[in-house]
Amino acid sequence: MNVPFPAIDWGSLSPGLVPALLFSLRAADLTLATLRTLAVTRGRPLLAWVLGFIESVLFLLGAAGLLATLTIPLNLLAYGAGFATGNVIGLSLEGRVLPTHALLRIYSTAQGPAIAEALRREGWGATETFGRGLGGSVELIICFAPRRDANRLRDRVVSVDPEAVITLENVRSLLGGWRP
C-alpha cells in the first residue's frame, strides 16, 4: 500500500528508537496544543491556525505509531510521558512565545501607600483606590506589567506587605495609558 507523506514505517525502526520517537512526537504535539490554545485565547488566529496544523500532523504520526506498536507496554508509557511533558513545556514557553500583559490587583489593609510607592520607585505604574471590606478600610493598587515580570512584582509587594492579597489576571489587549 502506498502511504502519502508524512509516514513512518514503524516496523522497520529499531525497537529502542520507537519509544523515543513516540515520546518526542507526543511532547511536541502537546507543546503546540498548549501554545495554540493560548494563541486562541489571546486573539492570534493565524498563529493558532499554523500551530494547529502542525500539531494535528504530529498527533496523527504519534497515534499511528502507538497503534502500530501497542503490544509493547514501553511504547504506551513513552506516549503518555510525552503527553505530560508537552503540557509542562508548553506552559513554560508561554511567556516567551506569546508575551502578554498581566493585571495585578493588590489589596492591603495597612501598607497600600508604601506598596504603590515601592512599585513606582521601580518604574511601574500603580493606581491606588480605597474601599471598605469586611474588616474595614482597604487600599487597592492596580498595576499592569508584562506577564514575565509578574512574579518579580509579586515578590516586591510581599516584601513590603506580607499580608497583602494579590490577584493576577492575563490581559488580552492593553491600549494607551502607562506602559513599561
Short mmCIF file of N, CA, C and O in Angstrom, two decimals, residues 45-161:
data_model
loop_
_atom_site.label_atom_id
_atom_site.label_comp_id
_atom_site.label_asym_id
_atom_site.label_seq_id
_atom_site.Cartn_x
_atom_site.Cartn_y
_atom_site.Cartn_z
N PRO A 45 -5.36 34.50 15.59
CA PRO A 45 -5.91 33.40 14.77
C PRO A 45 -4.92 32.79 13.79
O PRO A 45 -4.93 31.56 13.59
N LEU A 46 -4.07 33.57 13.15
CA LEU A 46 -3.12 33.00 12.19
C LEU A 46 -2.12 32.08 12.89
O LEU A 46 -1.85 30.96 12.43
N LEU A 47 -1.60 32.53 14.01
CA LEU A 47 -0.68 31.69 14.78
C LEU A 47 -1.39 30.42 15.26
O LEU A 47 -0.82 29.33 15.20
N ALA A 48 -2.63 30.56 15.70
CA ALA A 48 -3.40 29.39 16.15
C ALA A 48 -3.58 28.40 15.01
O ALA A 48 -3.49 27.18 15.21
N TRP A 49 -3.83 28.89 13.80
CA TRP A 49 -4.00 28.02 12.64
C TRP A 49 -2.72 27.24 12.34
O TRP A 49 -2.75 26.02 12.14
N VAL A 50 -1.61 27.96 12.28
CA VAL A 50 -0.32 27.31 11.97
C VAL A 50 0.02 26.27 13.02
O VAL A 50 0.39 25.13 12.71
N LEU A 51 -0.11 26.64 14.30
CA LEU A 51 0.20 25.69 15.37
C LEU A 51 -0.74 24.50 15.33
O LEU A 51 -0.32 23.35 15.52
N GLY A 52 -2.03 24.74 15.06
CA GLY A 52 -3.00 23.65 14.98
C GLY A 52 -2.70 22.69 13.85
O GLY A 52 -2.86 21.47 13.98
N PHE A 53 -2.27 23.21 12.72
CA PHE A 53 -1.93 22.36 11.57
C PHE A 53 -0.77 21.43 11.91
O PHE A 53 -0.84 20.21 11.73
N ILE A 54 0.30 22.02 12.42
CA ILE A 54 1.49 21.21 12.76
C ILE A 54 1.15 20.23 13.87
O ILE A 54 1.54 19.06 13.83
N GLU A 55 0.41 20.70 14.87
CA GLU A 55 0.00 19.85 15.99
C GLU A 55 -0.75 18.63 15.49
O GLU A 55 -0.50 17.49 15.94
N SER A 56 -1.70 18.82 14.56
CA SER A 56 -2.52 17.69 14.10
C SER A 56 -1.68 16.66 13.34
O SER A 56 -1.90 15.46 13.47
N VAL A 57 -0.71 17.12 12.57
CA VAL A 57 0.16 16.18 11.84
C VAL A 57 1.00 15.37 12.83
O VAL A 57 1.11 14.14 12.72
N LEU A 58 1.58 16.05 13.83
CA LEU A 58 2.38 15.35 14.83
C LEU A 58 1.53 14.36 15.63
O LEU A 58 1.96 13.24 15.93
N PHE A 59 0.30 14.78 15.97
CA PHE A 59 -0.59 13.90 16.71
C PHE A 59 -0.88 12.62 15.92
O PHE A 59 -0.82 11.51 16.45
N LEU A 60 -1.22 12.79 14.64
CA LEU A 60 -1.55 11.62 13.83
C LEU A 60 -0.36 10.69 13.66
O LEU A 60 -0.52 9.46 13.70
N LEU A 61 0.83 11.26 13.47
CA LEU A 61 2.03 10.41 13.36
C LEU A 61 2.25 9.63 14.65
O LEU A 61 2.52 8.42 14.62
N GLY A 62 2.14 10.30 15.78
CA GLY A 62 2.34 9.63 17.06
C GLY A 62 1.26 8.60 17.35
O GLY A 62 1.56 7.49 17.81
N ALA A 63 0.01 8.94 17.09
CA ALA A 63 -1.09 7.99 17.33
C ALA A 63 -0.96 6.76 16.44
O ALA A 63 -1.16 5.63 16.88
N ALA A 64 -0.59 6.98 15.18
CA ALA A 64 -0.38 5.85 14.27
C ALA A 64 0.75 4.95 14.77
O ALA A 64 0.64 3.72 14.73
N GLY A 65 1.82 5.58 15.25
CA GLY A 65 2.94 4.80 15.77
C GLY A 65 2.56 4.02 17.02
O GLY A 65 2.94 2.86 17.18
N LEU A 66 1.77 4.63 17.88
CA LEU A 66 1.34 3.93 19.09
C LEU A 66 0.44 2.75 18.72
O LEU A 66 0.63 1.64 19.24
N LEU A 67 -0.49 2.97 17.84
CA LEU A 67 -1.40 1.88 17.44
C LEU A 67 -0.67 0.75 16.72
O LEU A 67 -1.02 -0.41 16.88
N ALA A 68 0.37 1.10 15.98
CA ALA A 68 1.13 0.08 15.26
C ALA A 68 2.00 -0.75 16.20
O ALA A 68 2.42 -1.86 15.85
N THR A 69 2.28 -0.22 17.38
CA THR A 69 3.19 -0.90 18.32
C THR A 69 2.57 -1.05 19.71
O THR A 69 3.27 -1.12 20.71
N LEU A 70 1.26 -1.12 19.75
CA LEU A 70 0.53 -1.10 21.03
C LEU A 70 0.82 -2.31 21.91
O LEU A 70 0.61 -2.24 23.12
N THR A 71 1.32 -3.37 21.36
CA THR A 71 1.59 -4.57 22.15
C THR A 71 2.84 -4.43 23.02
O THR A 71 3.11 -5.30 23.84
N ILE A 72 3.57 -3.33 22.85
CA ILE A 72 4.79 -3.12 23.63
C ILE A 72 4.48 -2.06 24.69
O ILE A 72 4.31 -0.88 24.37
N PRO A 73 4.40 -2.46 25.97
CA PRO A 73 4.00 -1.52 27.04
C PRO A 73 4.89 -0.28 27.15
O PRO A 73 4.39 0.80 27.48
N LEU A 74 6.16 -0.41 26.86
CA LEU A 74 7.07 0.74 26.95
C LEU A 74 6.63 1.84 25.99
O LEU A 74 6.76 3.03 26.30
N ASN A 75 6.10 1.47 24.84
CA ASN A 75 5.65 2.46 23.87
C ASN A 75 4.46 3.25 24.41
O ASN A 75 4.37 4.46 24.21
N LEU A 76 3.56 2.57 25.08
CA LEU A 76 2.41 3.25 25.69
C LEU A 76 2.88 4.21 26.78
O LEU A 76 2.40 5.35 26.88
N LEU A 77 3.82 3.78 27.59
CA LEU A 77 4.37 4.65 28.64
C LEU A 77 5.08 5.86 28.04
O LEU A 77 4.94 6.98 28.54
N ALA A 78 5.83 5.66 26.98
CA ALA A 78 6.54 6.76 26.33
C ALA A 78 5.55 7.78 25.76
O ALA A 78 5.74 8.99 25.89
N TYR A 79 4.48 7.30 25.17
CA TYR A 79 3.45 8.17 24.61
C TYR A 79 2.79 9.00 25.72
O TYR A 79 2.61 10.21 25.60
N GLY A 80 2.44 8.34 26.83
CA GLY A 80 1.84 9.04 27.97
C GLY A 80 2.79 10.05 28.59
O GLY A 80 2.39 11.16 28.96
N ALA A 81 4.05 9.68 28.71
CA ALA A 81 5.05 10.61 29.27
C ALA A 81 5.24 11.81 28.34
O ALA A 81 5.44 12.94 28.80
N GLY A 82 5.17 11.58 27.03
CA GLY A 82 5.26 12.68 26.08
C GLY A 82 4.10 13.64 26.24
O GLY A 82 4.27 14.86 26.16
N PHE A 83 2.91 13.11 26.49
CA PHE A 83 1.73 13.94 26.72
C PHE A 83 1.96 14.86 27.93
O PHE A 83 1.77 16.07 27.85
N ALA A 84 2.36 14.28 29.04
CA ALA A 84 2.58 15.05 30.27
C ALA A 84 3.70 16.08 30.09
O ALA A 84 3.58 17.24 30.51
N THR A 85 4.77 15.67 29.45
CA THR A 85 5.91 16.57 29.24
C THR A 85 5.54 17.72 28.32
O THR A 85 5.94 18.87 28.55
N GLY A 86 4.75 17.46 27.30
CA GLY A 86 4.34 18.50 26.38
C GLY A 86 3.55 19.60 27.05
O GLY A 86 3.70 20.79 26.73
N ASN A 87 2.70 19.22 28.00
CA ASN A 87 1.96 20.24 28.76
C ASN A 87 2.90 21.15 29.53
O ASN A 87 2.75 22.37 29.51
N VAL A 88 3.86 20.56 30.20
CA VAL A 88 4.80 21.34 31.01
C VAL A 88 5.65 22.25 30.12
O VAL A 88 5.85 23.44 30.42
N ILE A 89 6.15 21.73 29.02
CA ILE A 89 6.97 22.54 28.11
C ILE A 89 6.14 23.68 27.52
O ILE A 89 6.60 24.82 27.46
N GLY A 90 4.92 23.39 27.11
CA GLY A 90 4.06 24.42 26.54
C GLY A 90 3.82 25.56 27.52
O GLY A 90 3.91 26.74 27.15
N LEU A 91 3.54 25.23 28.76
CA LEU A 91 3.32 26.28 29.76
C LEU A 91 4.58 27.07 30.06
O LEU A 91 4.54 28.27 30.29
N SER A 92 5.73 26.39 30.05
CA SER A 92 6.97 27.10 30.33
C SER A 92 7.37 28.03 29.17
O SER A 92 8.04 29.03 29.38
N LEU A 93 6.93 27.71 27.96
CA LEU A 93 7.23 28.55 26.80
C LEU A 93 6.23 29.70 26.63
O LEU A 93 6.47 30.62 25.86
N GLU A 94 5.14 29.63 27.36
CA GLU A 94 4.04 30.59 27.20
C GLU A 94 4.50 32.04 27.16
O GLU A 94 4.21 32.77 26.23
N GLY A 95 5.22 32.46 28.16
CA GLY A 95 5.63 33.85 28.26
C GLY A 95 6.62 34.28 27.20
O GLY A 95 6.68 35.45 26.82
N ARG A 96 7.41 33.35 26.70
CA ARG A 96 8.42 33.70 25.70
C ARG A 96 7.84 33.78 24.30
O ARG A 96 8.21 34.62 23.51
N VAL A 97 6.93 32.86 24.00
CA VAL A 97 6.40 32.77 22.65
C VAL A 97 5.19 33.70 22.45
O VAL A 97 5.04 34.30 21.41
N LEU A 98 4.34 33.80 23.46
CA LEU A 98 3.13 34.62 23.38
C LEU A 98 3.12 35.63 24.52
O LEU A 98 2.32 35.54 25.43
N PRO A 99 4.02 36.61 24.47
CA PRO A 99 4.08 37.57 25.57
C PRO A 99 2.78 38.35 25.68
O PRO A 99 2.11 38.62 24.69
N THR A 100 2.44 38.67 26.87
CA THR A 100 1.22 39.42 27.15
C THR A 100 1.42 40.23 28.41
O THR A 100 2.47 40.17 29.03
N HIS A 101 0.41 40.96 28.77
CA HIS A 101 0.47 41.75 29.99
C HIS A 101 -0.37 41.09 31.07
O HIS A 101 -1.26 40.29 30.79
N ALA A 102 -0.07 41.44 32.28
CA ALA A 102 -0.81 40.96 33.43
C ALA A 102 -1.35 42.15 34.19
O ALA A 102 -0.74 43.22 34.21
N LEU A 103 -2.50 41.95 34.80
CA LEU A 103 -3.08 42.93 35.69
C LEU A 103 -2.96 42.38 37.10
O LEU A 103 -3.47 41.31 37.39
N LEU A 104 -2.22 43.11 37.93
CA LEU A 104 -2.11 42.73 39.33
C LEU A 104 -3.05 43.62 40.13
O LEU A 104 -3.02 44.85 40.00
N ARG A 105 -3.88 42.99 40.94
CA ARG A 105 -4.72 43.71 41.89
C ARG A 105 -4.17 43.37 43.26
O ARG A 105 -4.11 42.21 43.65
N ILE A 106 -3.78 44.41 43.96
CA ILE A 106 -3.13 44.22 45.25
C ILE A 106 -4.01 44.87 46.31
O ILE A 106 -4.30 46.07 46.24
N TYR A 107 -4.45 44.09 47.27
CA TYR A 107 -5.30 44.58 48.35
C TYR A 107 -4.48 44.60 49.63
O TYR A 107 -3.90 43.59 50.01
N SER A 108 -4.44 45.76 50.27
CA SER A 108 -3.67 45.89 51.51
C SER A 108 -4.46 46.71 52.52
O SER A 108 -5.00 47.76 52.18
N THR A 109 -4.50 46.22 53.74
CA THR A 109 -5.21 46.95 54.80
C THR A 109 -4.29 47.92 55.53
O THR A 109 -4.78 48.84 56.18
N ALA A 110 -2.98 47.75 55.41
CA ALA A 110 -2.08 48.58 56.21
C ALA A 110 -0.99 49.28 55.40
O ALA A 110 -0.53 50.35 55.77
N GLN A 111 -0.53 48.67 54.30
CA GLN A 111 0.66 49.17 53.62
C GLN A 111 0.42 49.61 52.18
O GLN A 111 1.35 49.67 51.38
N GLY A 112 -0.82 49.94 51.82
CA GLY A 112 -1.14 50.32 50.45
C GLY A 112 -0.26 51.43 49.89
O GLY A 112 0.34 51.26 48.82
N PRO A 113 -0.16 52.59 50.56
CA PRO A 113 0.68 53.66 50.02
C PRO A 113 2.15 53.24 49.88
O PRO A 113 2.81 53.61 48.90
N ALA A 114 2.65 52.45 50.81
CA ALA A 114 4.04 52.01 50.74
C ALA A 114 4.25 51.06 49.55
O ALA A 114 5.29 51.11 48.87
N ILE A 115 3.26 50.21 49.28
CA ILE A 115 3.36 49.29 48.14
C ILE A 115 3.36 50.09 46.85
O ILE A 115 4.21 49.88 45.97
N ALA A 116 2.42 51.03 46.71
CA ALA A 116 2.34 51.84 45.49
C ALA A 116 3.63 52.62 45.27
O ALA A 116 4.15 52.68 44.15
N GLU A 117 4.17 53.18 46.32
CA GLU A 117 5.42 53.95 46.21
C GLU A 117 6.58 53.03 45.81
O GLU A 117 7.42 53.40 44.98
N ALA A 118 6.66 51.85 46.39
CA ALA A 118 7.73 50.90 46.04
C ALA A 118 7.65 50.51 44.56
O ALA A 118 8.67 50.43 43.87
N LEU A 119 6.43 50.27 44.07
CA LEU A 119 6.27 49.92 42.66
C LEU A 119 6.67 51.09 41.76
O LEU A 119 7.36 50.91 40.76
N ARG A 120 6.27 52.30 42.13
CA ARG A 120 6.62 53.47 41.32
C ARG A 120 8.13 53.73 41.32
O ARG A 120 8.68 54.11 40.29
N ARG A 121 8.78 53.53 42.46
CA ARG A 121 10.24 53.71 42.52
C ARG A 121 10.95 52.78 41.56
O ARG A 121 12.02 53.10 41.06
N GLU A 122 10.36 51.62 41.32
CA GLU A 122 10.97 50.64 40.41
C GLU A 122 10.50 50.83 38.97
O GLU A 122 10.81 50.00 38.11
N GLY A 123 9.75 51.89 38.70
CA GLY A 123 9.37 52.21 37.34
C GLY A 123 8.03 51.67 36.88
O GLY A 123 7.71 51.75 35.70
N TRP A 124 7.24 51.14 37.78
CA TRP A 124 5.95 50.58 37.43
C TRP A 124 4.85 51.60 37.69
O TRP A 124 4.92 52.37 38.63
N GLY A 125 3.82 51.56 36.88
CA GLY A 125 2.64 52.38 37.14
C GLY A 125 1.82 51.71 38.23
O GLY A 125 1.70 50.49 38.26
N ALA A 126 1.26 52.50 39.11
CA ALA A 126 0.44 51.96 40.18
C ALA A 126 -0.71 52.93 40.43
O ALA A 126 -0.48 54.09 40.73
N THR A 127 -1.92 52.45 40.30
CA THR A 127 -3.11 53.25 40.55
C THR A 127 -3.69 52.81 41.88
O THR A 127 -3.92 51.62 42.10
N GLU A 128 -3.93 53.78 42.74
CA GLU A 128 -4.46 53.50 44.08
C GLU A 128 -5.92 53.89 44.16
O GLU A 128 -6.32 54.92 43.64
N THR A 129 -6.69 53.06 44.82
CA THR A 129 -8.07 53.39 45.14
C THR A 129 -8.39 52.80 46.50
O THR A 129 -7.72 51.87 46.96
N PHE A 130 -9.39 53.36 47.14
CA PHE A 130 -9.70 52.94 48.50
C PHE A 130 -11.08 52.32 48.54
O PHE A 130 -11.96 52.65 47.75
N GLY A 131 -11.27 51.41 49.47
CA GLY A 131 -12.56 50.75 49.64
C GLY A 131 -12.75 50.27 51.05
O GLY A 131 -11.93 50.53 51.94
N ARG A 132 -13.83 49.58 51.24
CA ARG A 132 -14.14 49.04 52.57
C ARG A 132 -14.48 47.57 52.39
O ARG A 132 -15.31 47.22 51.57
N GLY A 133 -13.82 46.75 53.17
CA GLY A 133 -14.08 45.32 53.18
C GLY A 133 -14.71 44.93 54.50
O GLY A 133 -15.01 45.79 55.35
N LEU A 134 -14.87 43.66 54.72
CA LEU A 134 -15.48 43.15 55.96
C LEU A 134 -14.69 43.61 57.18
O LEU A 134 -15.27 43.95 58.21
N GLY A 135 -13.37 43.67 57.04
CA GLY A 135 -12.52 44.04 58.16
C GLY A 135 -12.24 45.53 58.28
O GLY A 135 -11.46 45.96 59.12
N GLY A 136 -12.84 46.37 57.42
CA GLY A 136 -12.61 47.81 57.48
C GLY A 136 -12.01 48.33 56.19
O GLY A 136 -12.21 47.77 55.12
N SER A 137 -11.25 49.42 56.31
CA SER A 137 -10.67 50.08 55.13
C SER A 137 -9.62 49.19 54.46
O SER A 137 -8.88 48.48 55.12
N VAL A 138 -9.57 49.30 53.15
CA VAL A 138 -8.60 48.55 52.37
C VAL A 138 -8.17 49.44 51.20
O VAL A 138 -8.94 50.25 50.71
N GLU A 139 -6.92 49.31 50.81
CA GLU A 139 -6.45 50.02 49.63
C GLU A 139 -6.23 49.00 48.53
O GLU A 139 -5.69 47.92 48.75
N LEU A 140 -6.67 49.38 47.33
CA LEU A 140 -6.49 48.54 46.16
C LEU A 140 -5.50 49.24 45.24
O LEU A 140 -5.69 50.40 44.88
N ILE A 141 -4.42 48.55 44.90
CA ILE A 141 -3.43 49.06 43.97
C ILE A 141 -3.54 48.22 42.71
O ILE A 141 -3.52 46.99 42.76
N ILE A 142 -3.67 48.89 41.57
CA ILE A 142 -3.77 48.21 40.28
C ILE A 142 -2.48 48.50 39.52
O ILE A 142 -2.05 49.64 39.42
N CYS A 143 -1.88 47.45 38.98
CA CYS A 143 -0.62 47.58 38.27
C CYS A 143 -0.61 46.67 37.05
O CYS A 143 -0.88 45.47 37.18
N PHE A 144 -0.34 47.24 35.87
CA PHE A 144 -0.16 46.45 34.66
C PHE A 144 1.33 46.23 34.45
O PHE A 144 2.13 47.13 34.68
N ALA A 145 1.67 45.02 34.01
CA ALA A 145 3.09 44.71 33.77
C ALA A 145 3.17 43.60 32.74
O ALA A 145 2.22 42.82 32.58
N PRO A 146 4.29 43.49 32.04
CA PRO A 146 4.47 42.32 31.18
C PRO A 146 4.35 41.05 32.04
O PRO A 146 4.82 41.01 33.18
N ARG A 147 3.72 40.04 31.50
CA ARG A 147 3.46 38.80 32.24
C ARG A 147 4.75 38.21 32.81
O ARG A 147 4.76 37.68 33.90
N ARG A 148 5.84 38.35 32.08
CA ARG A 148 7.11 37.77 32.53
C ARG A 148 7.63 38.43 33.82
O ARG A 148 8.46 37.86 34.52
N ASP A 149 7.14 39.65 34.13
CA ASP A 149 7.59 40.36 35.33
C ASP A 149 6.65 40.19 36.52
O ASP A 149 6.92 40.71 37.60
N ALA A 150 5.54 39.49 36.33
CA ALA A 150 4.52 39.40 37.38
C ALA A 150 5.05 38.78 38.67
O ALA A 150 4.75 39.26 39.76
N ASN A 151 5.84 37.73 38.58
CA ASN A 151 6.36 37.09 39.79
C ASN A 151 7.31 38.02 40.55
O ASN A 151 7.30 38.06 41.78
N ARG A 152 8.12 38.76 39.80
CA ARG A 152 9.03 39.71 40.45
C ARG A 152 8.24 40.80 41.18
O ARG A 152 8.58 41.19 42.29
N LEU A 153 7.18 41.30 40.55
CA LEU A 153 6.34 42.31 41.19
C LEU A 153 5.65 41.75 42.43
O LEU A 153 5.57 42.42 43.45
N ARG A 154 5.14 40.52 42.31
CA ARG A 154 4.51 39.89 43.46
C ARG A 154 5.48 39.79 44.63
O ARG A 154 5.14 40.13 45.76
N ASP A 155 6.71 39.38 44.35
CA ASP A 155 7.72 39.27 45.40
C ASP A 155 8.00 40.63 46.03
O ASP A 155 8.20 40.73 47.25
N ARG A 156 8.02 41.67 45.22
CA ARG A 156 8.27 43.02 45.73
C ARG A 156 7.14 43.46 46.65
O ARG A 156 7.37 44.02 47.72
N VAL A 157 5.91 43.19 46.24
CA VAL A 157 4.75 43.55 47.07
C VAL A 157 4.80 42.81 48.40
O VAL A 157 4.62 43.41 49.47
N VAL A 158 5.07 41.52 48.36
CA VAL A 158 5.13 40.71 49.59
C VAL A 158 6.25 41.19 50.50
O VAL A 158 6.12 41.14 51.73
N SER A 159 7.34 41.71 49.93
CA SER A 159 8.43 42.22 50.78
C SER A 159 7.99 43.47 51.55
O SER A 159 8.51 43.74 52.63
N VAL A 160 7.04 44.22 51.00
CA VAL A 160 6.53 45.41 51.69
C VAL A 160 5.39 45.04 52.64
O VAL A 160 5.32 45.54 53.76
N ASP A 161 4.49 44.16 52.18
CA ASP A 161 3.34 43.77 53.00
C ASP A 161 3.06 42.28 52.82
O ASP A 161 2.36 41.89 51.88
#
